Short mmCIF file of C-alpha atoms and ligand atoms in Angstrom, two decimals:
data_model
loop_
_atom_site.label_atom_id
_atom_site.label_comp_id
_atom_site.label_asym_id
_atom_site.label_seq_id
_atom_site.Cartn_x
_atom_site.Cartn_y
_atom_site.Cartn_z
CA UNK A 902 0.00 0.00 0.00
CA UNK A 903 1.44 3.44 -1.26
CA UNK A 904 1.63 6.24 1.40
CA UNK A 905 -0.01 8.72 -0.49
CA UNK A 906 -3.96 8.55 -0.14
CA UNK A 907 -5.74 9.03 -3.42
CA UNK A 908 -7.67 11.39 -4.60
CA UNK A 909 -11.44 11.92 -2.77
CA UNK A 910 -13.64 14.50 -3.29
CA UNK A 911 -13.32 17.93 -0.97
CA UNK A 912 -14.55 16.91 2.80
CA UNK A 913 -17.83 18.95 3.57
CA UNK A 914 -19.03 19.69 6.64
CA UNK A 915 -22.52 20.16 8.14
CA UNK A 916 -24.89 22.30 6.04
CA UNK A 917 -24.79 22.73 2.72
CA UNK A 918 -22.37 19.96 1.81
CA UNK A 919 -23.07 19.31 -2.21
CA UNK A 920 -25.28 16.40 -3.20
CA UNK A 921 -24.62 15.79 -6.65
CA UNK A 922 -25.23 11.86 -7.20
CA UNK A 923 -27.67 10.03 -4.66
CA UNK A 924 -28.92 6.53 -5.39
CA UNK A 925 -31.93 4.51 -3.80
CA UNK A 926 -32.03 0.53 -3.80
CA UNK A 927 -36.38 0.51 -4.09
CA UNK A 928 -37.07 -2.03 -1.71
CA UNK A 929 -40.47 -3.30 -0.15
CA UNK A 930 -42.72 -2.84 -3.01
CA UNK A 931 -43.60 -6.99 -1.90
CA UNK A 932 -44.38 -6.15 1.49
CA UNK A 933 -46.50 -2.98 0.73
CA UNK A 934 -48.84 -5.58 -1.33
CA UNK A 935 -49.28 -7.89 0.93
CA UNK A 936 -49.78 -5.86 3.73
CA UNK A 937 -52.92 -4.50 1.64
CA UNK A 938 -53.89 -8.06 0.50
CA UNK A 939 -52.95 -7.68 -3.27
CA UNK A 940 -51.26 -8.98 -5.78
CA UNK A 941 -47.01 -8.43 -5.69
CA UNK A 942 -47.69 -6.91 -9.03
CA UNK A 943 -49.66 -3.76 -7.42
CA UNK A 944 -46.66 -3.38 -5.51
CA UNK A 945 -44.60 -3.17 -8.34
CA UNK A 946 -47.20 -0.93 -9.82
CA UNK A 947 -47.43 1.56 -6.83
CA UNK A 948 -43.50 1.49 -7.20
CA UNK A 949 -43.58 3.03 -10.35
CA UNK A 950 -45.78 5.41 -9.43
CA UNK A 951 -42.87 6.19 -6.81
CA UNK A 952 -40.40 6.22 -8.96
CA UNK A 953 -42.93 9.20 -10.89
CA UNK A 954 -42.70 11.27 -7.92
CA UNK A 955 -39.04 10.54 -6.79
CA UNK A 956 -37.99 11.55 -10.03
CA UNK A 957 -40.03 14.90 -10.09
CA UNK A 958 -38.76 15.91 -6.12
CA UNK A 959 -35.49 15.30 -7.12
CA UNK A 960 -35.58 17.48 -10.59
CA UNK A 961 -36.92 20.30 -7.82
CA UNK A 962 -34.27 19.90 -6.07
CA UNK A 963 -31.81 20.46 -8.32
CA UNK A 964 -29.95 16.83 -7.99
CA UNK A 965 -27.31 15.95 -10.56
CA UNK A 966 -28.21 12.49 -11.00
CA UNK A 967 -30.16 9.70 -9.55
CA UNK A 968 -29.01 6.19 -9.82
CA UNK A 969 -32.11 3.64 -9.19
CA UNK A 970 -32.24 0.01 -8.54
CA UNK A 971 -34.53 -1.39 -10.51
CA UNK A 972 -33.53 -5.04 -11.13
CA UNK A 973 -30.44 -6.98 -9.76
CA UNK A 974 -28.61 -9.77 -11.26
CA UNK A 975 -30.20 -12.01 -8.50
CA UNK A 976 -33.57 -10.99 -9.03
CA UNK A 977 -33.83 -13.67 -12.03
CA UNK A 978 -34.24 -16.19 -9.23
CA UNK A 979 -38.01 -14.65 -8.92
CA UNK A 980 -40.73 -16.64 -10.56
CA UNK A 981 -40.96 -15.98 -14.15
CA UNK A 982 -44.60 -14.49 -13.91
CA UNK A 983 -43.17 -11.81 -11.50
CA UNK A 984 -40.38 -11.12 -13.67
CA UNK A 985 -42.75 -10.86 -16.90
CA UNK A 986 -44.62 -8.27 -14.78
CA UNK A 987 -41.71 -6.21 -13.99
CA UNK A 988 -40.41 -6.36 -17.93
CA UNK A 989 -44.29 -5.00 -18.70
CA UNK A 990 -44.27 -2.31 -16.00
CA UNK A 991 -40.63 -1.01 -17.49
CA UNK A 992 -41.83 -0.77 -21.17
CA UNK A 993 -45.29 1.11 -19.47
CA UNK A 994 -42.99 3.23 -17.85
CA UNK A 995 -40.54 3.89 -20.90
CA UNK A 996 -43.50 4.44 -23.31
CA UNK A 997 -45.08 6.78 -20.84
CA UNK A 998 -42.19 8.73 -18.98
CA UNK A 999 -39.30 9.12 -22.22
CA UNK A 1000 -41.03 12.36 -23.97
CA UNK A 1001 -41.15 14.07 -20.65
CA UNK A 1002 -37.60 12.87 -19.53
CA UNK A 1003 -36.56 13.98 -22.85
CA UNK A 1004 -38.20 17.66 -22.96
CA UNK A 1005 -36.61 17.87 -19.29
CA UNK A 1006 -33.13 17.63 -20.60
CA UNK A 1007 -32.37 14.13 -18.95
CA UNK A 1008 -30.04 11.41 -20.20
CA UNK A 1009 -31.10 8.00 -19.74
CA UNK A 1010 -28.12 5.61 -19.02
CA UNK A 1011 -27.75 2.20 -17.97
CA UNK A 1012 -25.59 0.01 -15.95
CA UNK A 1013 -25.86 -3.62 -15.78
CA UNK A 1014 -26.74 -5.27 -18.74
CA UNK A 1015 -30.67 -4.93 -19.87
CA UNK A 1016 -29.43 -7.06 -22.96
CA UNK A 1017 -30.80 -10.38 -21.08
CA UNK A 1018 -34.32 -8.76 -21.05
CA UNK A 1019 -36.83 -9.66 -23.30
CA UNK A 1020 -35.79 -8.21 -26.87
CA UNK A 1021 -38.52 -5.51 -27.44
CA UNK A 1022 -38.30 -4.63 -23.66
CA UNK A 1023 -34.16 -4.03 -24.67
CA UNK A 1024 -35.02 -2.51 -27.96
CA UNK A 1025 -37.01 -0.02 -26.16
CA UNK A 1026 -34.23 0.70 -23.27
CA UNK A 1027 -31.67 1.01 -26.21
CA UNK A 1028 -34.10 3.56 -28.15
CA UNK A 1029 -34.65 5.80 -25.12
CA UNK A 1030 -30.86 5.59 -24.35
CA UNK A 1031 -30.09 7.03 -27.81
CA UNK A 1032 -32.45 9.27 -27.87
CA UNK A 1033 -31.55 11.31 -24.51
CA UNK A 1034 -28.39 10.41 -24.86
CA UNK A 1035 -26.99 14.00 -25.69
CA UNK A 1036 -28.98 15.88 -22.97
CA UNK A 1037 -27.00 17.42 -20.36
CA UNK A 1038 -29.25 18.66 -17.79
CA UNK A 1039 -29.53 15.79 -14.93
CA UNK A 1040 -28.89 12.39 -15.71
CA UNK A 1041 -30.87 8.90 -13.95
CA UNK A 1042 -29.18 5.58 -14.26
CA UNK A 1043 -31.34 2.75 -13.99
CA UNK A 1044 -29.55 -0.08 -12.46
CA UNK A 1045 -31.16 -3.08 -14.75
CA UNK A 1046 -29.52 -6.77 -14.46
CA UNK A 1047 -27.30 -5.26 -12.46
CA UNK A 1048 -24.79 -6.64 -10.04
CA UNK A 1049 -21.79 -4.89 -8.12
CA UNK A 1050 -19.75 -7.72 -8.43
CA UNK A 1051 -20.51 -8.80 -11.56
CA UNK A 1052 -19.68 -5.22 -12.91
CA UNK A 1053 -16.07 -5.29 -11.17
CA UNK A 1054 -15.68 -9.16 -12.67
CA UNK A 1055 -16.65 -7.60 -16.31
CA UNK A 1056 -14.34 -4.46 -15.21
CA UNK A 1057 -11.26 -7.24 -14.29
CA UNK A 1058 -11.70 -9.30 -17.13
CA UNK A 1059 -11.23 -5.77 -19.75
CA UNK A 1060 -8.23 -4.54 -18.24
CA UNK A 1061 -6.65 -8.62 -18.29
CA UNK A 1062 -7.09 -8.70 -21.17
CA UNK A 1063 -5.16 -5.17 -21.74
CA UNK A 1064 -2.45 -7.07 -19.62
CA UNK A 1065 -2.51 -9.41 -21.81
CA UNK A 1066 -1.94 -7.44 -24.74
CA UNK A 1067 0.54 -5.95 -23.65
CA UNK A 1068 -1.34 -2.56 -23.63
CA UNK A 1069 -1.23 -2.07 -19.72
CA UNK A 1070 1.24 -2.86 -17.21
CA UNK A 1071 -0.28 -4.15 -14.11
CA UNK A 1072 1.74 -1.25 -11.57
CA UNK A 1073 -0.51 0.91 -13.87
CA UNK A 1074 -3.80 -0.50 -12.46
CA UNK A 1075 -4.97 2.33 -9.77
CA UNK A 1076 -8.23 2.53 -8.24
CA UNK A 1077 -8.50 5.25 -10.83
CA UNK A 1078 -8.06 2.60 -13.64
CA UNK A 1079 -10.52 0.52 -12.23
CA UNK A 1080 -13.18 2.78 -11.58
CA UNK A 1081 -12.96 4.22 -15.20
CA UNK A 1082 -13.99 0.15 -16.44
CA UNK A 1083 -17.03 0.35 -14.14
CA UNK A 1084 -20.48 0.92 -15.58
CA UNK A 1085 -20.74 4.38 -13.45
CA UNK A 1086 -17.42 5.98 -15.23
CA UNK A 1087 -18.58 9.02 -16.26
CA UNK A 1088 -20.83 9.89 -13.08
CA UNK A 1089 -20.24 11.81 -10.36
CA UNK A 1090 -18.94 10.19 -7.35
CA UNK A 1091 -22.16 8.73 -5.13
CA UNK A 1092 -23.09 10.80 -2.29
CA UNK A 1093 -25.90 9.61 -1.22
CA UNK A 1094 -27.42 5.97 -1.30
CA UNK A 1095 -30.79 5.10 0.31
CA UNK A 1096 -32.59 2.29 1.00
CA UNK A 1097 -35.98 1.98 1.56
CA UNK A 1098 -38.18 -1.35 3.26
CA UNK A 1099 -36.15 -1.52 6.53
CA UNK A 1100 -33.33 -3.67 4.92
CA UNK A 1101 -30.05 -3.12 6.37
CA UNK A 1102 -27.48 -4.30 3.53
CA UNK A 1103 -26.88 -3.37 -0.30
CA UNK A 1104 -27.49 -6.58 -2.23
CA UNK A 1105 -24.46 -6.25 -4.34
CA UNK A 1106 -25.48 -2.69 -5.38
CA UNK A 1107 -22.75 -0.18 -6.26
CA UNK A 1108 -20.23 -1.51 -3.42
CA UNK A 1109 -16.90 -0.06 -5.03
CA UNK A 1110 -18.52 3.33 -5.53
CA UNK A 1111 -20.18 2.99 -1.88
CA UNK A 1112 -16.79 3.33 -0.62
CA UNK A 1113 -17.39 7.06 0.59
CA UNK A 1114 -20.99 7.39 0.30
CA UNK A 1115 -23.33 8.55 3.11
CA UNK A 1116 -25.68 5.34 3.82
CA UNK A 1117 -29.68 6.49 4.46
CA UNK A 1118 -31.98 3.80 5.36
CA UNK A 1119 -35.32 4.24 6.27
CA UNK A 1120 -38.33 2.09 7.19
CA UNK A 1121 -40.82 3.60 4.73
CA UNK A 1122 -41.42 0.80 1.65
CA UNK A 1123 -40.97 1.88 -1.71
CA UNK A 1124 -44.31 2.19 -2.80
CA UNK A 1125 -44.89 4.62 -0.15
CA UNK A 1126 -42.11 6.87 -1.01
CA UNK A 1127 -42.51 10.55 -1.88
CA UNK A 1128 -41.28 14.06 -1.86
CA UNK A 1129 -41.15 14.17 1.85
CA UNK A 1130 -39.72 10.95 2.63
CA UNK A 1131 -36.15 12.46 -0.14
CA UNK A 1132 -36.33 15.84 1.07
CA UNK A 1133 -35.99 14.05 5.00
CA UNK A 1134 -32.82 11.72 3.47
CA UNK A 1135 -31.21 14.85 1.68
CA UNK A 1136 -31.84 17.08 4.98
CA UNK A 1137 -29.89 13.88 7.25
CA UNK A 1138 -27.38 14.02 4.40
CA UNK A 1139 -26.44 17.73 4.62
CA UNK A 1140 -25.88 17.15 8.16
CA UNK A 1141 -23.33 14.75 7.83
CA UNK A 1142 -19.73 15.47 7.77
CA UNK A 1143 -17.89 13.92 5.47
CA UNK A 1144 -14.00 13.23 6.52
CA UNK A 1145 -12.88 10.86 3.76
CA UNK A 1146 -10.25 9.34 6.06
CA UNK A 1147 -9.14 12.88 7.41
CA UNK A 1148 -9.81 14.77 10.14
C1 IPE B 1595 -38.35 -4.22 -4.75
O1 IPE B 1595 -39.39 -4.77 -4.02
C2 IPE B 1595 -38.53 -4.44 -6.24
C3 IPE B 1595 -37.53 -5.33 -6.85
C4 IPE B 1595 -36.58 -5.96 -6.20
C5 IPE B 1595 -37.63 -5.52 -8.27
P1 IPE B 1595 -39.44 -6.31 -3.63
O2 IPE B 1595 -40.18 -7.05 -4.68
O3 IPE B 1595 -38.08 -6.82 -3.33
O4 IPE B 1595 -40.32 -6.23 -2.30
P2 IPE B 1595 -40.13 -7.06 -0.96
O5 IPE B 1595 -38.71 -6.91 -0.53
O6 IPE B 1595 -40.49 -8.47 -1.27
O7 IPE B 1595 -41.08 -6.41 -0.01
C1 IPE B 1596 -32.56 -5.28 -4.10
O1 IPE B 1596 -33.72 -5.75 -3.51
C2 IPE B 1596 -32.76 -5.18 -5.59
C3 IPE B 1596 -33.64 -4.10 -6.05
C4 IPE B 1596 -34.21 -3.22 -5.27
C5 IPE B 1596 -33.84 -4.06 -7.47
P1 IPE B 1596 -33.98 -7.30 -3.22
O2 IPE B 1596 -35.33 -7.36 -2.62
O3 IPE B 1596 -33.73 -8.10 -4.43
O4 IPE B 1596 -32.83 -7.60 -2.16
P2 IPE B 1596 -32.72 -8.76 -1.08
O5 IPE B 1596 -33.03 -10.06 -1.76
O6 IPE B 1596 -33.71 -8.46 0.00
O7 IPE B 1596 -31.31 -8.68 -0.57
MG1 MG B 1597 -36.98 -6.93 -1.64
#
């Protein structure tokens, strides 16, 4: 291990340290049906409903980009029927949400790899992708097949391979290397990461770019989230002081 520390953002203190990148693992949408006696699907459905209004509080205020959790590389253990549902409620979403994401000035990206979905459900992720892909006002990642550690196993593999070419020598791989093969290169470090539904853990969701990030979880399930329940993690956030190893 080298002496010299690497690079981290500027520590922030107390109020008004800067949230530019917060993302939110959308847990309990399950539990929120079947505390109401419904079908898992209505939670799913009430979910994207939440994801509607997440979206809008955090336009208002002002956040860079929001990183969401909508489908891990585990969840393909889940009955087919429930995954079918959760393909159909994306390409509602898509078809209903991409003009207005679009006139807003927001870039769609991906990480993970929504290749394994159904092809028209892909087709349409690629199209909206493509079609926001030059707007520059805020940007929201949707996590889709997405695992942590099977995005640093992809990220290994690509720079072995430069080894192995003979393109990069291995005292060249830095942290900074390896973060720039990560889906989340060009993104702003994470600030912020919440998770709703009570669950204490981050089911292998961004854990390199966790390394600094303030943690928020909060009991509230997914399909109940709202305005209030973001502006009460972003006011616990800018209360936080942020030391980054230093004092
Ligand atoms: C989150 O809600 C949605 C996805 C993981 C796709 P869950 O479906 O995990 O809800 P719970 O955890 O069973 O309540
Ligand atoms: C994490 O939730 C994945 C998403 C929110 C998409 P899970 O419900 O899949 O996580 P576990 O199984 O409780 O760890
Ligand atoms: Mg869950």
């Amino acid at each position: 291990m080298t002496r010299k520390a690497a690079p981290t953002p500027a520590q922030t203190g107390g109020e008004g340290a800067v949230l530019r990148h917060v993302a939110i693992i959308m847990d309990g949408n399950g539990r929120w049906a079947k505390a109401r006696r419904l079908p898992r699907v209505a939670g799913h459905r009430a979910g994207a409903e939440a994801v509607r209004r997440t979206l809008r509080a955090a336009s208002k205020l002002g956040i860079e980009c929001v990183t969401l959790y909508a489908f891990s590389s585990e969840n393909w253990k889940r009955p087919e029927d429930e995954i079918a549902d959760l393909t159909g409620l994306m390409k509602q979403f898509l078809r209903a949400e991409v003009d207005d994401l679009h006139e807003a000035g927001i870039r769609l990206k991906i990480i993970g790899n929504h290749h394994a979905f159904e092809p028209e459900a892909a087709a349409m992720v690629d199209a909206a992708v493509a079609r926001t892909a030059a707007n520059t006002a805020s940007t929201l990642v949707v996590a889709l097949n997405y695992g942590s550690q099977d995005e640093l196993a992809r990220a290994m593999r690509a720079l072995a391979q430069q080894v192995q070419a003979g393109t990069l020598a291995p005292e060249a791989i830095t942290p900074a290397v390896i973060a720039a093969q990560l889906d989340t290169a060009d993104l702003p470090p994470l600030d912020l990461l919440i998770r709703t539904s009570g669950e204490v853990r981050l089911s292998n969701f961004l854990l390199w770019q966790a390394a600094y990030a303030e943690l928020y979880f909060t009991e509230t399930l997914w399909p109940d989230f709202d305005e209030a329940a973001l502006a009460a993690a972003v006011e616990s956030y800018a209360c936080r002081e942020r030391r980054y190893g230093g004092r």
